[in-house]
Amino acid sequence: MELIPGLPDELARECLSRVPYELFSSVGSICRGWKAEIESPDFFSQRRSAGKSQVLVVLAQARPNPAVRSGSMKHMLPPVCLLTVFEPLSGRWTNLPPPPGCSDGLPRFCRLAAVGMELVVVGGLDPVTWDASKAVYIYSFLSGEWRRGEDMPGRARLFFGCASDGERTLFVAGGHDTDKNALRSVSAYDVRGDRWVPVPDMAVERDECSAAFRGGEFVVVSGYTTEAQGKFERSVEAFDVATWSWRPVVENVLEADTSPRACVYGGAGEDTLYALRKSGGDVAALSGSAWRSLARLPADVTSRNHVQRWCERLVVFGWGSEERPDGAVFVLDLCSGTWSKMEVPEGFTGIVMEGCVLEI
């Protein structure tokens, strides 16, 4: 059966490849052939090769609580954490619907990861009870629907590192338990199979670490031990998925004043670590054993910041305080070293607490 009556399937696929991601759920509901087509990995390969793919930066963003508009509650209610989609190529900002049961906002300090065409939201603090959550929520950009995943195993953890291989598996590492004990433990979540599997412990405790996945390895950056609260390690350790084992810890990777939350690794096949440096006021890159400065940070990028990487660009979010979240978003072209300022529409100002990148 033809995908579009009267057209060769090759031309029909070209037409479907031009559909924006927010219409995928509608396209999939029209007929089984179209649904099968947009769910095929070949479909997304064709979108990328044709230059029709869309880069999405998904953010967990603290926004003013809608209830404060009443006036009397202005200084009593904390911000709510909502999901924002920023498309850096078009400058478009949109909202994602909240997960089921999260009408009061996302769990604060939850972690986000992109796995295939899905967004995974993991853990955080319940915005009503402030209890640590082990919940896992998965949003499909194909169906436009949420589903619950299996809860994280063991005791609840907070401020852990989280990253995925981009295809099927998500890893969580470190953080601290509800008694503020820093953790060495690690788990892996098979998103398609909806099951958690144990992973060998890291060599050291790593609270408030960050994480990335590159070259077949789950990499955990910095963090601190229970006995050294707030004194961040400068080390990195990597878990080799093929051998299911940790490589030796690499010491003195980060500079002393660099926060792990202001670091991001390069894309597929790239071993470069990028960091927003406080002392230098710049963006720097580590390739091999030496850091080199790439560009000065714009003046609007404050100490509260977030960075993501896609293609040959870094997108940097700089914000003020929760009381005055009037920051800015800048994109750094890594080839030319030049910055572009992105407009932030009214209603989308707010501190970026977490983020991830998808290419659909």
Short mmCIF file of C-alpha atoms in Angstrom, two decimals:
data_model
loop_
_atom_site.label_atom_id
_atom_site.label_comp_id
_atom_site.label_asym_id
_atom_site.label_seq_id
_atom_site.Cartn_x
_atom_site.Cartn_y
_atom_site.Cartn_z
CA MET A 1 0.00 0.00 0.00
CA GLU A 2 1.33 3.42 -0.96
CA LEU A 3 2.18 5.83 1.86
CA ILE A 4 0.50 8.65 -0.07
CA PRO A 5 -1.82 7.52 -2.88
CA GLY A 6 -0.50 8.52 -6.28
CA LEU A 7 3.05 9.27 -5.08
CA PRO A 8 6.12 7.02 -5.09
CA ASP A 9 7.03 6.01 -1.53
CA GLU A 10 10.39 7.75 -1.86
CA LEU A 11 8.66 11.07 -2.51
CA ALA A 12 6.09 10.35 0.22
CA ARG A 13 8.90 9.80 2.72
CA GLU A 14 10.40 13.12 1.66
CA CYS A 15 7.06 14.79 2.45
CA LEU A 16 6.79 13.10 5.85
CA SER A 17 10.37 14.02 6.72
CA ARG A 18 9.38 17.69 6.57
CA VAL A 19 6.71 17.36 9.28
CA PRO A 20 7.68 19.23 12.48
CA TYR A 21 8.07 17.05 15.57
CA GLU A 22 5.06 18.53 17.37
CA LEU A 23 2.80 17.03 14.68
CA PHE A 24 4.22 13.49 14.91
CA SER A 25 1.43 12.29 17.18
CA SER A 26 -1.18 13.54 14.68
CA VAL A 27 0.66 11.98 11.74
CA GLY A 28 0.92 8.64 13.54
CA SER A 29 -2.82 8.59 14.19
CA ILE A 30 -3.80 8.97 10.52
CA CYS A 31 -2.87 5.49 9.32
CA ARG A 32 -0.76 2.49 10.27
CA GLY A 33 1.64 3.06 7.40
CA TRP A 34 2.49 6.58 8.51
CA LYS A 35 2.81 5.47 12.13
CA ALA A 36 5.22 2.70 11.14
CA GLU A 37 7.17 5.14 8.98
CA ILE A 38 7.78 7.79 11.66
CA GLU A 39 8.71 5.09 14.18
CA SER A 40 11.36 3.67 11.86
CA PRO A 41 15.03 4.55 12.61
CA ASP A 42 15.51 5.02 8.86
CA PHE A 43 12.97 7.85 8.94
CA PHE A 44 15.05 9.89 11.36
CA SER A 45 18.25 9.12 9.47
CA GLN A 46 16.57 10.52 6.36
CA ARG A 47 15.45 13.64 8.26
CA ARG A 48 19.02 14.28 9.39
CA SER A 49 20.59 13.65 5.99
CA ALA A 50 18.01 15.93 4.36
CA GLY A 51 18.69 18.68 6.90
CA LYS A 52 15.12 18.49 8.25
CA SER A 53 15.90 17.31 11.78
CA GLN A 54 15.13 19.62 14.70
CA VAL A 55 17.47 20.29 17.61
CA LEU A 56 15.59 20.52 20.91
CA VAL A 57 17.12 21.73 24.16
CA VAL A 58 14.77 20.47 26.89
CA LEU A 59 15.02 22.36 30.16
CA ALA A 60 13.71 21.94 33.69
CA GLN A 61 13.12 25.59 34.49
CA ALA A 62 12.12 27.28 37.76
CA ARG A 63 9.36 29.73 36.89
CA PRO A 64 7.35 32.10 39.09
CA ASN A 65 4.46 30.31 40.77
CA PRO A 66 1.20 31.31 39.01
CA ALA A 67 -0.42 31.79 42.42
CA VAL A 68 1.83 34.77 43.22
CA ARG A 69 -0.21 36.90 40.84
CA SER A 70 -2.80 37.15 43.58
CA GLY A 71 -0.39 39.48 45.38
CA SER A 72 -0.66 38.35 48.99
CA MET A 73 1.25 35.11 48.33
CA LYS A 74 4.08 36.74 46.41
CA HIS A 75 6.82 36.04 48.94
CA MET A 76 5.41 32.79 50.32
CA LEU A 77 5.29 30.39 47.39
CA PRO A 78 8.43 28.96 45.79
CA PRO A 79 8.81 28.87 41.99
CA VAL A 80 7.42 25.88 40.13
CA CYS A 81 9.64 23.68 37.98
CA LEU A 82 8.30 23.29 34.43
CA LEU A 83 9.53 21.67 31.23
CA THR A 84 10.56 24.02 28.45
CA VAL A 85 11.63 23.19 24.89
CA PHE A 86 14.04 25.66 23.29
CA GLU A 87 14.83 25.27 19.58
CA PRO A 88 18.13 27.12 19.11
CA LEU A 89 18.05 27.03 15.31
CA SER A 90 14.69 28.82 15.12
CA GLY A 91 14.69 30.61 18.49
CA ARG A 92 11.31 29.07 19.30
CA TRP A 93 10.25 28.39 22.91
CA THR A 94 7.40 26.07 23.91
CA ASN A 95 6.14 24.17 26.96
CA LEU A 96 5.86 20.43 27.41
CA PRO A 97 2.90 19.10 29.38
CA PRO A 98 3.74 17.99 32.93
CA PRO A 99 4.08 14.29 33.75
CA PRO A 100 1.01 12.61 35.25
CA GLY A 101 0.55 13.53 38.89
CA CYS A 102 2.85 16.57 38.61
CA SER A 103 0.28 19.36 38.40
CA ASP A 104 2.27 21.25 41.06
CA GLY A 105 5.38 21.14 38.89
CA LEU A 106 8.24 18.76 38.29
CA PRO A 107 10.18 17.36 41.23
CA ARG A 108 12.79 20.02 42.01
CA PHE A 109 16.36 19.05 41.15
CA CYS A 110 15.16 16.17 38.97
CA ARG A 111 17.47 14.94 36.23
CA LEU A 112 16.70 14.85 32.49
CA ALA A 113 18.10 12.58 29.79
CA ALA A 114 17.34 12.02 26.12
CA VAL A 115 16.99 8.37 25.08
CA GLY A 116 16.15 7.94 21.42
CA MET A 117 13.02 9.97 20.70
CA GLU A 118 12.08 10.06 24.37
CA LEU A 119 12.72 12.31 27.35
CA VAL A 120 13.32 10.67 30.73
CA VAL A 121 12.72 12.58 33.99
CA VAL A 122 14.33 10.97 37.04
CA GLY A 123 14.13 11.65 40.78
CA GLY A 124 14.11 15.03 42.51
CA LEU A 125 12.18 16.52 45.44
CA ASP A 126 8.39 16.40 45.54
CA PRO A 127 7.31 20.08 45.27
CA VAL A 128 4.55 19.61 47.86
CA THR A 129 5.98 17.24 50.49
CA TRP A 130 9.70 17.89 49.77
CA ASP A 131 10.28 14.15 50.05
CA ALA A 132 12.95 12.64 47.83
CA SER A 133 11.37 10.94 44.83
CA LYS A 134 12.47 7.76 43.07
CA ALA A 135 9.94 8.27 40.27
CA VAL A 136 10.76 7.88 36.58
CA TYR A 137 8.64 9.52 33.87
CA ILE A 138 9.11 9.02 30.12
CA TYR A 139 7.76 11.38 27.45
CA SER A 140 7.53 10.18 23.85
CA PHE A 141 7.98 12.87 21.20
CA LEU A 142 6.34 10.46 18.74
CA SER A 143 3.07 9.98 20.60
CA GLY A 144 3.10 13.18 22.68
CA GLU A 145 2.27 11.10 25.76
CA TRP A 146 3.83 10.33 29.14
CA ARG A 147 4.21 6.96 30.85
CA ARG A 148 5.58 5.92 34.24
CA GLY A 149 8.77 3.93 34.35
CA GLU A 150 10.03 1.63 37.07
CA ASP A 151 11.18 3.59 40.13
CA MET A 152 14.89 3.96 40.85
CA PRO A 153 16.09 1.03 42.97
CA GLY A 154 17.32 1.25 46.55
CA ARG A 155 17.09 4.29 48.79
CA ALA A 156 16.12 7.60 47.23
CA ARG A 157 19.04 9.72 46.05
CA LEU A 158 19.41 13.40 45.19
CA PHE A 159 21.90 15.50 43.22
CA PHE A 160 23.19 12.51 41.29
CA GLY A 161 24.85 12.42 37.89
CA CYS A 162 22.68 11.21 35.02
CA ALA A 163 23.38 10.52 31.34
CA SER A 164 22.26 8.16 28.58
CA ASP A 165 23.81 6.43 25.61
CA GLY A 166 21.20 8.24 23.49
CA GLU A 167 19.66 5.00 22.28
CA ARG A 168 18.37 2.77 25.06
CA THR A 169 20.12 2.98 28.43
CA LEU A 170 20.28 5.66 31.11
CA PHE A 171 22.82 5.69 33.96
CA VAL A 172 22.60 7.36 37.38
CA ALA A 173 25.58 7.69 39.71
CA GLY A 174 26.50 9.21 43.05
CA GLY A 175 24.52 11.97 44.72
CA HIS A 176 23.49 11.58 48.34
CA ASP A 177 20.86 9.65 50.27
CA THR A 178 18.23 11.14 52.57
CA ASP A 179 20.77 11.20 55.43
CA LYS A 180 23.15 13.33 53.33
CA ASN A 181 25.62 10.48 52.88
CA ALA A 182 27.48 10.82 49.58
CA LEU A 183 27.14 7.75 47.37
CA ARG A 184 29.39 5.59 45.20
CA SER A 185 26.54 3.46 43.88
CA VAL A 186 25.47 3.37 40.23
CA SER A 187 22.47 1.93 38.38
CA ALA A 188 21.50 1.59 34.73
CA TYR A 189 17.95 1.83 33.38
CA ASP A 190 16.87 0.01 30.23
CA VAL A 191 14.19 2.40 28.96
CA ARG A 192 12.66 0.05 26.41
CA GLY A 193 12.65 -2.91 28.80
CA ASP A 194 11.59 -0.72 31.77
CA ARG A 195 14.04 -2.34 34.16
CA TRP A 196 16.99 -1.27 36.30
CA VAL A 197 20.20 -3.27 36.45
CA PRO A 198 23.03 -2.90 38.99
CA VAL A 199 26.36 -1.39 37.99
CA PRO A 200 29.63 -1.75 39.97
CA ASP A 201 30.29 1.09 42.42
CA MET A 202 32.56 3.99 41.59
CA ALA A 203 35.95 4.25 43.28
CA VAL A 204 34.94 7.30 45.35
CA GLU A 205 31.80 8.97 46.67
CA ARG A 206 30.54 11.72 44.36
CA ASP A 207 27.78 14.00 45.62
CA GLU A 208 26.59 16.77 43.23
CA CYS A 209 28.58 15.26 40.37
CA SER A 210 27.73 15.64 36.70
CA ALA A 211 27.77 12.94 34.06
CA ALA A 212 28.00 12.39 30.32
CA PHE A 213 28.14 9.54 27.85
CA ARG A 214 30.82 9.49 25.18
CA GLY A 215 32.66 6.86 23.17
CA GLY A 216 30.88 3.93 24.79
CA GLU A 217 31.68 5.16 28.30
CA PHE A 218 29.57 6.64 31.09
CA VAL A 219 31.72 9.45 32.49
CA VAL A 220 31.22 10.92 35.97
CA VAL A 221 32.75 14.32 36.64
CA SER A 222 33.80 15.72 40.02
CA GLY A 223 31.48 15.64 43.06
CA TYR A 224 32.50 15.49 46.72
CA THR A 225 32.62 12.97 49.56
CA THR A 226 30.56 12.87 52.76
CA GLU A 227 33.49 14.16 54.81
CA ALA A 228 34.31 16.96 52.37
CA GLN A 229 30.93 18.65 51.92
CA GLY A 230 31.10 21.21 49.13
CA LYS A 231 34.79 20.59 48.35
CA PHE A 232 34.55 19.34 44.82
CA GLU A 233 36.91 16.70 43.52
CA ARG A 234 38.82 17.61 40.38
CA SER A 235 38.80 14.01 39.18
CA VAL A 236 36.84 12.06 36.57
CA GLU A 237 36.11 8.35 36.27
CA ALA A 238 34.63 6.46 33.35
CA PHE A 239 32.61 3.24 33.14
CA ASP A 240 33.31 1.12 30.05
CA VAL A 241 29.98 -0.38 29.00
CA ALA A 242 31.60 -3.03 26.79
CA THR A 243 33.65 -4.52 29.65
CA TRP A 244 31.14 -3.50 32.35
CA SER A 245 33.96 -2.11 34.48
CA TRP A 246 35.37 1.21 35.68
CA ARG A 247 38.59 2.64 34.35
CA PRO A 248 41.11 4.09 36.84
CA VAL A 249 40.24 7.51 38.27
CA VAL A 250 41.85 10.38 36.38
CA GLU A 251 42.96 13.08 38.83
CA ASN A 252 43.27 16.86 38.39
CA VAL A 253 41.04 17.14 35.34
CA LEU A 254 38.97 20.16 36.39
CA GLU A 255 40.48 23.43 37.50
CA ALA A 256 39.97 24.33 41.15
CA ASP A 257 37.15 26.86 40.62
CA THR A 258 35.17 24.93 38.00
CA SER A 259 31.75 23.57 38.93
CA PRO A 260 30.84 20.18 37.44
CA ARG A 261 27.41 21.61 36.60
CA ALA A 262 29.11 24.12 34.28
CA CYS A 263 30.82 21.40 32.23
CA VAL A 264 29.71 19.51 29.15
CA TYR A 265 31.39 17.00 26.85
CA GLY A 266 31.48 17.31 23.08
CA GLY A 267 29.40 15.33 20.64
CA ALA A 268 29.73 11.79 19.34
CA GLY A 269 33.32 10.83 18.63
CA GLU A 270 34.67 13.94 20.38
CA ASP A 271 36.69 13.68 23.59
CA THR A 272 36.68 17.40 24.41
CA LEU A 273 35.39 18.67 27.76
CA TYR A 274 34.04 22.24 27.79
CA ALA A 275 33.71 24.34 30.94
CA LEU A 276 32.48 27.77 31.99
CA ARG A 277 35.31 29.08 34.17
CA LYS A 278 34.64 31.54 36.97
CA SER A 279 38.18 32.82 37.46
CA GLY A 280 38.87 33.33 33.79
CA GLY A 281 35.35 34.47 32.95
CA ASP A 282 35.55 32.39 29.82
CA VAL A 283 34.63 29.19 28.01
CA ALA A 284 37.53 26.75 27.96
CA ALA A 285 38.11 23.38 26.33
CA LEU A 286 40.14 20.42 27.57
CA SER A 287 41.48 18.17 24.85
CA GLY A 288 44.28 15.94 26.04
CA SER A 289 45.82 17.35 29.22
CA ALA A 290 45.71 21.12 28.67
CA TRP A 291 42.89 23.65 28.98
CA ARG A 292 42.65 26.41 26.39
CA SER A 293 40.42 29.46 26.39
CA LEU A 294 37.89 29.66 23.56
CA ALA A 295 35.94 32.85 24.25
CA ARG A 296 35.11 35.33 26.99
CA LEU A 297 31.74 34.80 28.64
CA PRO A 298 29.13 37.48 27.91
CA ALA A 299 28.51 39.87 30.79
CA ASP A 300 24.94 38.59 31.24
CA VAL A 301 26.11 35.07 32.11
CA THR A 302 26.02 34.98 35.91
CA SER A 303 27.25 32.41 38.40
CA ARG A 304 23.91 30.65 38.01
CA ASN A 305 24.33 29.07 34.60
CA HIS A 306 23.75 26.01 32.48
CA VAL A 307 25.48 24.81 29.33
CA GLN A 308 24.58 22.32 26.60
CA ARG A 309 26.41 21.23 23.45
CA TRP A 310 25.07 20.44 19.97
CA CYS A 311 26.82 20.23 16.59
CA GLU A 312 29.58 22.86 16.66
CA ARG A 313 27.88 25.10 19.20
CA LEU A 314 27.48 25.64 22.92
CA VAL A 315 24.29 27.14 24.29
CA VAL A 316 24.78 28.94 27.61
CA PHE A 317 21.98 30.03 29.93
CA GLY A 318 22.85 32.82 32.34
CA TRP A 319 20.31 33.94 34.91
CA GLY A 320 19.96 36.13 37.96
CA SER A 321 18.36 35.09 41.24
CA GLU A 322 15.01 33.35 41.70
CA GLU A 323 13.58 36.73 42.69
CA ARG A 324 14.90 38.36 39.49
CA PRO A 325 15.29 35.64 36.86
CA ASP A 326 16.08 38.14 34.12
CA GLY A 327 18.99 36.46 32.41
CA ALA A 328 19.94 35.75 28.83
CA VAL A 329 20.70 32.89 26.47
CA PHE A 330 23.77 32.90 24.25
CA VAL A 331 25.00 30.51 21.58
CA LEU A 332 28.75 30.16 20.97
CA ASP A 333 29.89 29.08 17.51
CA LEU A 334 32.89 26.90 18.32
CA CYS A 335 34.34 27.31 14.84
CA SER A 336 34.38 31.12 14.77
CA GLY A 337 34.42 31.82 18.52
CA THR A 338 31.54 34.29 18.16
CA TRP A 339 28.46 34.67 20.36
CA SER A 340 24.83 35.14 19.32
CA LYS A 341 22.25 36.35 21.81
CA MET A 342 18.89 34.56 21.72
CA GLU A 343 15.64 36.28 22.62
CA VAL A 344 13.78 34.86 25.62
CA PRO A 345 10.01 35.44 25.34
CA GLU A 346 7.98 36.64 28.28
CA GLY A 347 6.91 33.68 30.37
CA PHE A 348 10.08 31.68 29.73
CA THR A 349 12.44 33.52 32.06
CA GLY A 350 13.54 31.41 34.97
CA ILE A 351 16.55 29.59 36.33
CA VAL A 352 17.56 26.53 34.33
CA MET A 353 18.00 23.70 36.80
CA GLU A 354 18.66 20.85 34.37
CA GLY A 355 18.66 20.14 30.65
CA CYS A 356 19.43 17.78 27.80
CA VAL A 357 19.57 17.88 23.99
CA LEU A 358 17.68 15.82 21.42
CA GLU A 359 17.91 15.84 17.65
CA ILE A 360 14.63 14.68 16.14
#
